[in-house]
């Protein structure tokens, strides 16, 4: 990712010598890290909580979690718009911290208060009560409040941390910002490791009351950490709405649709505004260029040079901001399709629980903790790439080099394809062993004689996909979109996760309904030993292959990135 040294922030900041800088970053990172530990510590075993305590079907529980994950990943993009346009990043994180704490406390109450969930019963009994509508509604409210809280924190933490370094000695090298991005993800990854090991282990061995209570305590310290450094933060002021600005461009281009652009040869014909950095708009998406054409200077401009009606005339910069967003949507959607593969963790919990998870005779890995291998792979890849591979490649080349962002994202999609292929093969083998042992005729709780460690290669490949694809997307949009859209740019990947969860839920429903034949259960049956999850993963593998071809076409259509003069994968990075 390239950031020009002379680039200045477009929003006014309240800066003095005592505010901002590296001293504020630990409080910001600890805030999100603790929130990640708390929220992600709830997610892995939640499918077991819903199926065992609320007695929901596997597919129903998975779809609820898909929708919860979708809401959790959608809220940051809404929060980013509000933070960039109206509220500011500090109030948004503050609101998110309070909402997350409230939502987790309410979820904890479902484990503490007997009437908040169905009464316990023998899981093999046919007389178990189903959850009431009020019980499910309360559960959904808990999920909703936690999603709002996560959105408030995650929408702005990354950009708010970058704000603390702006216009200071620490930001004289663009390498500082690049390292901040990479190691920010390492710290978040470390928090995920804690969530997927300690929190999941507590839930499995000490029960839901303690397992849900620990995240509440962690979220309390998360909020306390953030608020304790309030007097040191650099806080951005509110500014014009991005949504309104984009609406101005669309309406103005439509109103000026009859203008012929071919005869416009001078930059005087375009409206630049007082602080515009561009003289003429780019040639791509030329229909939007009509929004910044000055038809009649006396009517379109006020005496001080500003636009008399923003719904009829916009600056070149505003037009190019909307173009940058539109141009990136096809590449963003390729990342969405890649993320569908990352959203399948609920089903893999069932797989792991049906396999031998013992490391020693006295210790076995909790089924919900296998995602830790994904996080370890992600963190190791980031560390190797940033500290070993890049310095070694630069030394060999004799100049600074780095992998281009488009090839980087392509590598992420490729690794996600391989992860689905490996998972389909492993599930096919597991099912064959199940049939040979006759476990398919027994209860789902029967464990087949196959080590769950066979799932590790799948998680390692997913970690590689995240390290290249997810971080590549964040760097791509942060560098390609204007600085005025920094919160939005840093949350487009999370928006992709939200859409991916919705698409994953849709795919599960289609597969569930279409694969039922006669008395046979569906491929995603509640009894994993009677289903055909290997076929389901095969469908995802085929979709991923199509997505890779789609991504290649999108990259070619996008053209060179900002400051890119060629299409080499390794190119000079001007620090």
Coordinates of C-alpha atoms in Angstrom, one line a residue:
X1 CA 0.0 0.0 0.0
X2 CA 1.4 3.4 -0.9
X3 CA 0.7 6.6 1.0
X4 CA 2.4 9.8 -0.3
X5 CA 4.5 11.5 2.3
X6 CA 3.0 14.9 1.5
X7 CA -0.5 13.6 1.7
X8 CA -2.6 15.6 4.2
X9 CA -5.7 14.6 5.9
X10 CA -8.8 16.1 4.4
X11 CA -10.8 16.4 7.6
X12 CA -10.0 19.0 10.3
X13 CA -8.5 17.5 13.4
X14 CA -8.2 18.9 16.9
X15 CA -4.4 18.6 17.3
X16 CA -2.0 19.8 19.9
X17 CA 1.4 18.5 21.0
X18 CA 0.1 16.5 23.9
X19 CA -2.6 14.6 21.9
X20 CA -2.3 11.6 19.6
X21 CA 0.8 9.7 18.8
X22 CA 1.9 6.1 19.7
X23 CA 0.9 6.5 23.4
X24 CA -2.8 6.4 22.5
X25 CA -2.6 3.2 20.3
X26 CA -2.4 0.7 23.1
X27 CA -5.8 1.9 24.5
X28 CA -7.4 1.7 21.1
X29 CA -6.0 -1.7 20.2
X30 CA -6.8 -3.1 23.6
X31 CA -10.4 -1.9 23.2
X32 CA -11.0 -3.7 20.0
X33 CA -8.8 -6.7 21.0
X34 CA -10.9 -7.3 24.2
X35 CA -14.1 -6.8 22.2
X36 CA -12.9 -9.4 19.7
X37 CA -12.0 -11.9 22.5
X38 CA -15.5 -11.4 24.0
X39 CA -17.6 -11.6 20.8
X40 CA -15.6 -14.2 18.9
X41 CA -15.4 -16.3 22.1
X42 CA -19.2 -16.5 22.0
X43 CA -19.5 -17.5 18.3
X44 CA -17.8 -20.9 17.9
X45 CA -19.9 -22.8 20.5
X46 CA -23.0 -20.7 19.9
X47 CA -24.3 -23.4 17.4
X48 CA -24.1 -25.9 20.2
X49 CA -25.9 -23.6 22.6
X50 CA -28.7 -23.1 20.1
X51 CA -29.0 -26.8 19.3
X52 CA -28.6 -28.2 22.8
X53 CA -30.3 -25.5 25.0
X54 CA -32.8 -24.1 22.5
X55 CA -33.1 -27.4 20.7
X56 CA -33.1 -25.9 17.2
X57 CA -32.3 -27.9 14.0
X58 CA -28.7 -27.7 12.7
X59 CA -29.7 -25.9 9.6
X60 CA -31.9 -23.4 11.5
X61 CA -29.1 -22.7 14.1
X62 CA -26.6 -22.3 11.3
X63 CA -28.9 -19.8 9.5
X64 CA -29.4 -17.8 12.7
X65 CA -25.6 -17.6 13.1
X66 CA -25.2 -16.6 9.4
X67 CA -27.7 -13.8 9.9
X68 CA -26.1 -12.7 13.2
X69 CA -22.7 -12.7 11.5
X70 CA -24.1 -10.8 8.6
X71 CA -25.6 -8.1 10.9
X72 CA -22.3 -7.9 12.9
X73 CA -20.3 -7.4 9.7
X74 CA -22.9 -5.0 8.1
X75 CA -23.0 -2.7 11.1
X76 CA -19.4 -1.5 10.8
X77 CA -20.1 -0.1 7.3
X78 CA -23.2 1.8 8.6
X79 CA -21.0 3.0 11.5
X80 CA -18.3 4.1 9.1
X81 CA -20.7 6.3 7.1
X82 CA -22.0 7.8 10.3
X83 CA -18.5 8.3 11.7
X84 CA -17.1 9.9 8.5
X85 CA -20.2 12.1 7.9
X86 CA -21.9 13.0 11.2
X87 CA -20.9 11.5 14.5
X88 CA -17.1 11.3 14.4
X89 CA -15.0 8.2 15.2
X90 CA -14.5 8.7 18.9
X91 CA -18.3 8.9 19.7
X92 CA -18.9 5.9 17.5
X93 CA -16.4 3.7 19.3
X94 CA -17.8 4.9 22.7
X95 CA -21.3 4.0 21.7
X96 CA -20.2 0.6 20.4
X97 CA -18.4 -0.2 23.7
X98 CA -21.5 0.5 25.8
X99 CA -23.8 -1.4 23.4
X100 CA -21.5 -4.5 23.3
X101 CA -21.3 -4.6 27.1
X102 CA -25.1 -4.4 27.3
X103 CA -25.7 -7.0 24.7
X104 CA -23.3 -9.5 26.2
X105 CA -24.8 -8.9 29.7
X106 CA -28.3 -9.7 28.3
X107 CA -27.0 -12.9 26.6
X108 CA -25.4 -13.9 29.8
X109 CA -28.9 -13.6 31.4
X110 CA -30.3 -16.3 29.1
X111 CA -27.9 -18.7 30.8
X112 CA -28.4 -17.4 34.3
X113 CA -32.3 -17.1 34.2
X114 CA -34.0 -20.4 33.7
X115 CA -37.1 -18.9 32.2
X116 CA -35.1 -17.2 29.5
X117 CA -34.7 -20.5 27.6
X118 CA -36.6 -23.8 27.3
X119 CA -36.4 -26.1 30.4
X120 CA -33.8 -28.8 30.4
X121 CA -34.7 -32.3 29.3
X122 CA -33.1 -35.6 28.1
X123 CA -31.8 -35.0 24.6
X124 CA -33.1 -38.5 23.5
X125 CA -36.6 -37.7 24.7
X126 CA -39.4 -36.8 22.3
X127 CA -41.2 -34.6 24.8
X128 CA -38.6 -31.8 25.0
X129 CA -40.2 -28.3 24.9
X130 CA -39.4 -26.0 22.0
X131 CA -38.4 -22.3 22.7
X132 CA -41.3 -19.9 22.9
X133 CA -41.6 -16.9 20.6
X134 CA -40.7 -14.5 23.5
X135 CA -37.6 -16.6 24.3
X136 CA -36.4 -16.5 20.7
X137 CA -37.2 -12.8 20.5
X138 CA -35.1 -12.0 23.6
X139 CA -32.3 -14.0 22.1
X140 CA -32.5 -12.1 18.8
X141 CA -32.5 -8.8 20.7
X142 CA -29.3 -9.9 22.4
X143 CA -27.7 -10.7 19.1
X144 CA -28.9 -7.4 17.6
X145 CA -27.5 -5.2 20.4
X146 CA -24.1 -7.0 20.2
X147 CA -24.1 -6.5 16.5
X148 CA -24.7 -2.7 17.0
X149 CA -21.9 -2.6 19.5
X150 CA -19.4 -4.5 17.4
X151 CA -20.3 -2.2 14.5
X152 CA -19.6 0.9 16.5
X153 CA -16.1 -0.3 17.6
X154 CA -14.9 -2.1 14.4
X155 CA -16.2 0.7 12.1
X156 CA -13.7 3.2 13.4
X157 CA -10.9 1.7 15.5
X158 CA -8.5 1.1 12.6
X159 CA -9.0 4.6 11.1
X160 CA -9.1 6.2 14.6
X161 CA -5.7 4.7 15.4
X162 CA -4.4 6.1 12.1
X163 CA -5.8 9.5 13.0
X164 CA -3.5 9.5 16.1
X165 CA -0.5 9.4 13.9
X166 CA -1.5 12.0 11.3
X167 CA 0.6 15.2 11.1
X168 CA 3.1 13.9 13.7
X169 CA 6.8 12.8 13.5
X170 CA 5.6 9.2 13.6
X171 CA 4.0 9.5 10.2
X172 CA 6.9 10.9 8.2
X173 CA 7.5 7.5 6.7
X174 CA 4.6 5.7 4.9
X175 CA 6.2 2.5 6.1
X176 CA 4.8 3.4 9.6
X177 CA 1.2 3.2 8.4
X178 CA 1.8 0.0 6.5
X179 CA 3.3 -1.7 9.5
X180 CA 0.5 -0.3 11.7
X181 CA -2.1 -2.0 9.4
X182 CA -0.2 -5.4 9.5
X183 CA 0.5 -5.5 13.2
X184 CA -3.0 -4.2 14.0
X185 CA -4.2 -7.4 12.4
X186 CA -1.6 -9.4 14.3
X187 CA -3.0 -8.0 17.6
X188 CA -6.5 -8.8 16.6
X189 CA -5.4 -12.3 15.6
X190 CA -3.8 -12.8 19.0
X191 CA -7.1 -11.9 20.6
X192 CA -8.9 -14.4 18.4
X193 CA -6.5 -17.1 19.5
X194 CA -7.4 -16.4 23.2
X195 CA -11.1 -16.4 22.2
X196 CA -11.0 -19.7 20.3
X197 CA -9.0 -21.5 23.0
X198 CA -9.5 -20.1 26.5
X199 CA -13.1 -18.8 26.2
X200 CA -14.3 -21.9 24.2
X201 CA -12.5 -24.2 26.7
X202 CA -14.3 -22.4 29.6
X203 CA -17.7 -22.8 28.0
X204 CA -17.1 -26.5 27.3
X205 CA -15.8 -27.4 30.7
X206 CA -17.3 -24.9 33.1
X207 CA -20.7 -24.4 31.5
X208 CA -22.6 -21.6 29.8
X209 CA -23.0 -19.5 32.9
X210 CA -19.3 -19.0 33.4
X211 CA -18.6 -19.2 29.7
X212 CA -20.9 -16.3 28.9
X213 CA -19.9 -14.4 32.0
X214 CA -16.2 -14.1 31.1
X215 CA -16.9 -12.2 27.9
X216 CA -19.0 -9.7 29.9
X217 CA -16.0 -9.0 32.2
X218 CA -13.7 -8.7 29.3
X219 CA -16.0 -6.2 27.5
X220 CA -16.1 -4.1 30.7
X221 CA -12.3 -3.8 30.7
X222 CA -12.5 -3.1 26.9
X223 CA -14.7 -0.1 27.5
X224 CA -12.7 1.0 30.5
X225 CA -9.5 0.9 28.5
X226 CA -10.9 3.1 25.8
X227 CA -12.5 5.8 28.0
X228 CA -9.4 6.0 30.3
X229 CA -7.4 7.7 27.5
X230 CA -10.1 10.1 26.3
X231 CA -8.2 13.2 27.1
X232 CA -5.2 12.1 24.9
X233 CA -7.1 11.3 21.7
X234 CA -7.0 13.3 18.5
X235 CA -10.7 13.6 17.7
X236 CA -12.1 14.4 14.2
X237 CA -14.8 17.0 13.6
X238 CA -18.0 16.2 11.8
X239 CA -18.1 16.9 8.1
X240 CA -20.4 16.7 5.1
X241 CA -22.2 13.4 4.5
X242 CA -20.6 11.1 1.9
X243 CA -24.0 9.7 1.0
X244 CA -25.3 13.3 0.3
X245 CA -22.2 14.1 -1.7
X246 CA -22.6 11.0 -3.9
X247 CA -26.3 11.8 -4.3
X248 CA -25.2 15.3 -5.5
X249 CA -23.0 13.7 -8.2
X250 CA -25.7 11.3 -9.4
X251 CA -28.4 14.0 -9.6
X252 CA -26.1 16.6 -11.2
X253 CA -24.9 14.2 -13.8
X254 CA -28.6 13.3 -14.6
X255 CA -29.6 17.0 -14.8
X256 CA -26.7 17.7 -17.2
X257 CA -27.2 14.5 -19.2
X258 CA -27.7 16.4 -22.5
X259 CA -24.3 18.1 -22.4
X260 CA -21.9 16.9 -25.0
X261 CA -18.5 16.2 -23.5
X262 CA -16.6 15.8 -26.7
X263 CA -16.2 19.5 -27.2
X264 CA -14.8 20.2 -23.7
X265 CA -11.1 20.6 -24.1
X266 CA -10.0 23.0 -21.3
X267 CA -10.0 22.4 -17.5
X268 CA -11.7 25.8 -17.1
X269 CA -14.9 24.1 -18.1
X270 CA -14.8 21.9 -15.0
X271 CA -15.6 23.0 -11.4
X272 CA -12.6 22.4 -9.1
X273 CA -13.7 24.0 -5.8
X274 CA -11.4 25.8 -3.5
X275 CA -9.3 22.8 -2.4
X276 CA -9.6 20.6 -5.5
X277 CA -6.5 18.5 -6.3
X278 CA -7.6 17.5 -9.8
X279 CA -8.0 19.7 -12.9
X280 CA -10.0 17.4 -15.2
X281 CA -11.9 14.2 -14.4
X282 CA -10.8 10.8 -15.6
X283 CA -12.1 9.2 -18.8
X284 CA -13.6 6.2 -17.1
X285 CA -17.4 6.4 -16.3
X286 CA -17.5 9.6 -18.4
X287 CA -21.2 10.0 -17.9
X288 CA -20.5 11.2 -14.3
X289 CA -18.2 13.9 -15.7
X290 CA -21.2 15.9 -16.6
X291 CA -21.8 16.6 -12.9
X292 CA -18.8 18.9 -12.7
X293 CA -19.2 20.8 -16.1
X294 CA -19.8 24.5 -15.7
X295 CA -22.5 25.4 -18.2
X296 CA -22.8 29.1 -17.3
X297 CA -20.3 30.5 -14.9
X298 CA -22.6 33.4 -13.9
X299 CA -25.5 31.2 -13.0
X300 CA -23.6 28.1 -11.7
X301 CA -21.1 29.9 -9.5
X302 CA -21.5 32.4 -6.6
X303 CA -19.3 35.5 -6.4
X304 CA -16.9 33.7 -4.1
X305 CA -16.5 30.8 -6.6
X306 CA -18.5 28.1 -4.9
X307 CA -21.4 26.2 -6.6
X308 CA -24.7 28.0 -6.4
X309 CA -26.6 24.7 -6.4
X310 CA -24.7 21.5 -5.4
X311 CA -27.5 19.4 -7.0
X312 CA -26.5 20.8 -10.4
X313 CA -22.7 21.2 -10.1
X314 CA -20.1 19.2 -8.2
X315 CA -16.4 19.4 -7.9
X316 CA -14.1 17.1 -9.9
X317 CA -12.8 15.6 -6.7
X318 CA -16.3 14.6 -5.6
X319 CA -17.0 13.0 -9.0
X320 CA -13.7 11.0 -8.8
X321 CA -14.5 9.8 -5.3
X322 CA -17.8 8.2 -6.5
X323 CA -15.9 6.8 -9.5
X324 CA -13.3 5.2 -7.3
X325 CA -16.1 3.5 -5.2
X326 CA -18.0 2.3 -8.3
X327 CA -14.8 1.0 -9.9
X328 CA -13.9 -1.1 -6.9
X329 CA -17.3 -2.8 -6.5
X330 CA -16.6 -5.7 -8.9
X331 CA -13.3 -6.5 -7.2
X332 CA -15.1 -6.2 -3.8
X333 CA -17.8 -8.7 -4.9
X334 CA -15.1 -11.2 -5.8
X335 CA -13.9 -10.9 -2.1
X336 CA -17.5 -11.5 -1.0
X337 CA -17.7 -14.8 -2.9
X338 CA -14.3 -15.8 -1.3
X339 CA -15.7 -15.0 2.1
X340 CA -18.5 -17.5 1.7
X341 CA -15.9 -20.2 2.3
X342 CA -14.8 -18.5 5.6
X343 CA -18.4 -18.5 6.9
X344 CA -18.8 -22.3 7.1
X345 CA -17.3 -22.7 10.6
X346 CA -20.6 -23.8 12.1
X347 CA -20.7 -26.9 10.1
X348 CA -17.1 -27.7 10.8
X349 CA -17.9 -27.6 14.6
X350 CA -20.3 -30.5 13.9
X351 CA -17.6 -32.3 11.9
X352 CA -14.9 -31.8 14.6
X353 CA -17.3 -33.0 17.3
X354 CA -17.9 -36.3 15.4
X355 CA -14.2 -37.0 15.1
X356 CA -11.5 -38.0 17.6
X357 CA -10.2 -34.7 19.1
X358 CA -7.7 -36.1 21.6
X359 CA -4.2 -34.8 21.7
X360 CA -3.3 -36.9 24.7
X361 CA -5.4 -39.6 26.5
X362 CA -6.6 -36.9 29.0
X363 CA -7.0 -33.8 26.8
X364 CA -9.0 -33.2 23.7
X365 CA -9.4 -30.0 21.7
X366 CA -12.8 -28.4 22.0
X367 CA -14.7 -28.7 18.7
X368 CA -15.2 -24.9 18.6
X369 CA -11.5 -24.2 19.0
X370 CA -10.3 -25.6 15.7
X371 CA -10.6 -22.1 14.2
X372 CA -7.5 -21.2 16.2
X373 CA -5.5 -23.0 13.4
X374 CA -6.9 -20.4 11.0
X375 CA -5.8 -17.6 13.2
X376 CA -2.4 -19.0 13.8
X377 CA -1.9 -19.5 10.0
X378 CA -3.1 -15.9 9.5
X379 CA -0.7 -14.4 12.1
X380 CA 2.3 -16.5 11.0
X381 CA 1.8 -15.6 7.3
X382 CA 1.6 -11.8 8.2
X383 CA 4.8 -12.1 10.3
X384 CA 6.7 -14.1 7.7
X385 CA 5.6 -11.8 4.9
X386 CA 6.3 -8.5 6.7
X387 CA 9.5 -9.4 8.6
X388 CA 11.2 -12.1 6.4
X389 CA 9.9 -12.4 2.9
X390 CA 9.8 -8.7 2.0
X391 CA 13.1 -7.8 3.6
X392 CA 14.8 -10.8 1.9
X393 CA 13.2 -10.1 -1.5
X394 CA 14.3 -6.4 -1.2
X395 CA 17.8 -7.4 -0.4
X396 CA 18.0 -9.8 -3.4
X397 CA 16.5 -7.2 -5.7
X398 CA 18.6 -4.4 -4.3
X399 CA 15.5 -2.2 -4.0
X400 CA 12.3 -2.1 -1.9
X401 CA 9.7 -4.5 -3.4
X402 CA 6.3 -5.8 -2.4
X403 CA 3.6 -8.0 -3.9
X404 CA 1.1 -6.0 -5.9
X405 CA -2.3 -5.8 -4.2
X406 CA -4.3 -7.3 -7.0
X407 CA -2.1 -10.5 -7.2
X408 CA -2.2 -10.5 -3.4
X409 CA -6.0 -10.7 -3.4
X410 CA -5.9 -13.2 -6.2
X411 CA -3.7 -15.5 -4.1
X412 CA -6.2 -15.2 -1.3
X413 CA -9.0 -16.4 -3.6
X414 CA -6.8 -19.3 -4.8
X415 CA -6.1 -20.5 -1.3
X416 CA -9.8 -20.3 -0.4
X417 CA -10.5 -22.6 -3.4
X418 CA -7.9 -25.1 -2.2
X419 CA -9.4 -25.0 1.3
X420 CA -12.8 -26.1 0.0
X421 CA -11.3 -28.9 -2.1
X422 CA -9.4 -30.2 1.0
X423 CA -12.5 -29.9 3.2
X424 CA -14.7 -31.8 0.6
X425 CA -12.1 -34.6 0.4
X426 CA -11.7 -34.9 4.2
X427 CA -15.5 -35.0 4.7
X428 CA -15.8 -37.7 2.1
X429 CA -13.2 -39.8 3.9
X430 CA -14.9 -39.2 7.3
X431 CA -18.2 -40.2 5.9
X432 CA -16.7 -43.4 4.4
X433 CA -15.2 -44.4 7.7
X434 CA -18.6 -43.6 9.4
X435 CA -20.3 -46.0 7.0
X436 CA -17.7 -48.7 7.5
X437 CA -18.0 -48.5 11.3
X438 CA -21.8 -48.4 11.2
X439 CA -21.9 -45.0 12.9
X440 CA -24.4 -43.7 10.5
X441 CA -27.0 -46.0 12.0
X442 CA -26.2 -44.7 15.5
X443 CA -26.7 -41.4 17.2
X444 CA -25.0 -38.3 15.9
X445 CA -22.9 -38.2 19.1
X446 CA -21.0 -41.3 17.9
X447 CA -17.4 -40.5 17.3
X448 CA -15.6 -42.1 14.3
X449 CA -12.1 -43.4 14.5
X450 CA -10.6 -40.5 12.5
X451 CA -8.4 -37.8 14.0
X452 CA -9.9 -34.3 13.8
X453 CA -6.4 -33.0 13.1
X454 CA -7.2 -33.9 9.5
X455 CA -9.2 -30.7 9.5
X456 CA -6.1 -28.6 10.2
X457 CA -4.9 -28.3 6.5
X458 CA -8.3 -26.7 5.7
X459 CA -7.9 -24.1 8.4
X460 CA -4.3 -23.4 7.4
X461 CA -5.4 -22.7 3.8
X462 CA -8.2 -20.5 5.0
X463 CA -5.6 -18.6 7.1
X464 CA -3.5 -18.0 4.0
X465 CA -6.6 -16.9 2.2
X466 CA -7.4 -14.4 4.9
X467 CA -3.8 -13.2 5.1
X468 CA -3.6 -12.4 1.4
X469 CA -7.2 -11.8 0.5
X470 CA -8.6 -9.9 3.5
X471 CA -5.6 -7.7 4.2
X472 CA -5.1 -7.2 0.5
X473 CA -8.6 -5.9 0.2
X474 CA -8.2 -3.6 3.1
X475 CA -5.0 -2.1 1.7
X476 CA -6.4 -1.9 -1.8
X477 CA -9.5 0.1 -0.8
X478 CA -7.6 2.3 1.7
X479 CA -5.1 3.3 -0.9
X480 CA -7.6 3.6 -3.9
X481 CA -10.4 5.4 -2.2
X482 CA -10.0 9.1 -1.1
X483 CA -8.8 9.9 2.5
X484 CA -12.3 11.4 3.2
X485 CA -13.6 7.8 2.9
X486 CA -11.0 6.2 5.2
X487 CA -13.5 4.7 7.6
X488 CA -15.6 3.4 4.8
X489 CA -12.6 1.9 3.0
X490 CA -11.4 0.1 6.1
X491 CA -14.8 -1.5 6.5
X492 CA -15.6 -2.6 3.0
X493 CA -14.2 -6.1 3.8
X494 CA -16.5 -6.4 6.7
X495 CA -19.4 -5.4 4.5
X496 CA -18.3 -8.2 2.2
X497 CA -18.5 -10.6 5.1
X498 CA -22.0 -9.5 5.9
X499 CA -23.1 -10.1 2.3
X500 CA -21.2 -13.4 2.3
X501 CA -23.1 -14.6 5.4
X502 CA -26.4 -13.8 3.7
X503 CA -25.4 -15.6 0.5
X504 CA -24.1 -18.6 2.6
X505 CA -27.5 -18.7 4.4
X506 CA -29.3 -18.6 1.0
X507 CA -27.0 -21.4 -0.4
X508 CA -27.7 -23.6 2.7
X509 CA -31.5 -23.1 2.3
X510 CA -31.4 -24.0 -1.4
X511 CA -29.2 -27.0 -0.9
X512 CA -31.3 -28.1 2.1
X513 CA -34.6 -27.9 0.1
X514 CA -33.3 -29.2 -3.3
X515 CA -31.3 -32.2 -1.9
X516 CA -34.2 -33.8 -0.1
X517 CA -35.4 -36.8 -2.1
X518 CA -38.2 -38.9 -0.7
X519 CA -37.5 -40.1 2.8
X520 CA -33.8 -39.3 2.5
X521 CA -32.5 -36.4 4.5
X522 CA -30.8 -33.4 2.8
X523 CA -27.1 -33.0 2.3
X524 CA -27.0 -30.6 5.3
X525 CA -29.0 -32.9 7.5
X526 CA -29.2 -32.3 11.3
X527 CA -27.5 -35.7 11.6
X528 CA -24.1 -35.1 10.0
X529 CA -23.5 -38.8 9.6
X530 CA -26.6 -39.1 7.4
X531 CA -26.0 -36.0 5.4
X532 CA -23.7 -35.4 2.5
X533 CA -21.7 -32.4 3.5
X534 CA -19.0 -33.4 1.1
X535 CA -21.3 -32.7 -1.8
X536 CA -22.2 -29.3 -0.2
X537 CA -18.5 -28.4 0.0
X538 CA -18.1 -29.6 -3.6
X539 CA -20.7 -27.0 -4.6
X540 CA -18.7 -24.3 -2.8
X541 CA -15.5 -25.4 -4.5
X542 CA -17.2 -25.1 -8.0
X543 CA -18.5 -21.6 -7.1
X544 CA -15.0 -20.6 -5.9
X545 CA -13.5 -21.7 -9.3
X546 CA -16.0 -19.5 -11.1
X547 CA -15.2 -16.7 -8.8
X548 CA -11.5 -16.9 -9.5
X549 CA -12.1 -16.5 -13.2
X550 CA -14.5 -13.6 -12.5
X551 CA -11.8 -11.9 -10.4
X552 CA -9.2 -12.2 -13.2
X553 CA -11.6 -10.4 -15.6
X554 CA -12.4 -7.7 -13.0
X555 CA -8.7 -7.0 -12.5
X556 CA -8.1 -6.6 -16.2
X557 CA -11.1 -4.3 -16.5
X558 CA -10.0 -2.2 -13.5
X559 CA -6.8 -1.2 -15.1
X560 CA -3.7 0.2 -13.3
X561 CA -4.0 1.4 -9.7
X562 CA -3.1 4.8 -8.4
X563 CA 0.5 5.5 -9.3
X564 CA 0.9 2.2 -11.1
X565 CA 2.6 2.5 -14.4
X566 CA 2.8 -1.2 -15.2
X567 CA 1.3 -4.6 -14.2
X568 CA 4.3 -6.2 -12.6
X569 CA 3.6 -8.3 -9.5
X570 CA 6.7 -7.0 -7.8
X571 CA 7.4 -3.3 -8.3
X572 CA 9.2 -0.5 -6.6
X573 CA 7.6 0.9 -3.5
X574 CA 8.5 4.6 -3.1
X575 CA 8.8 5.1 0.6

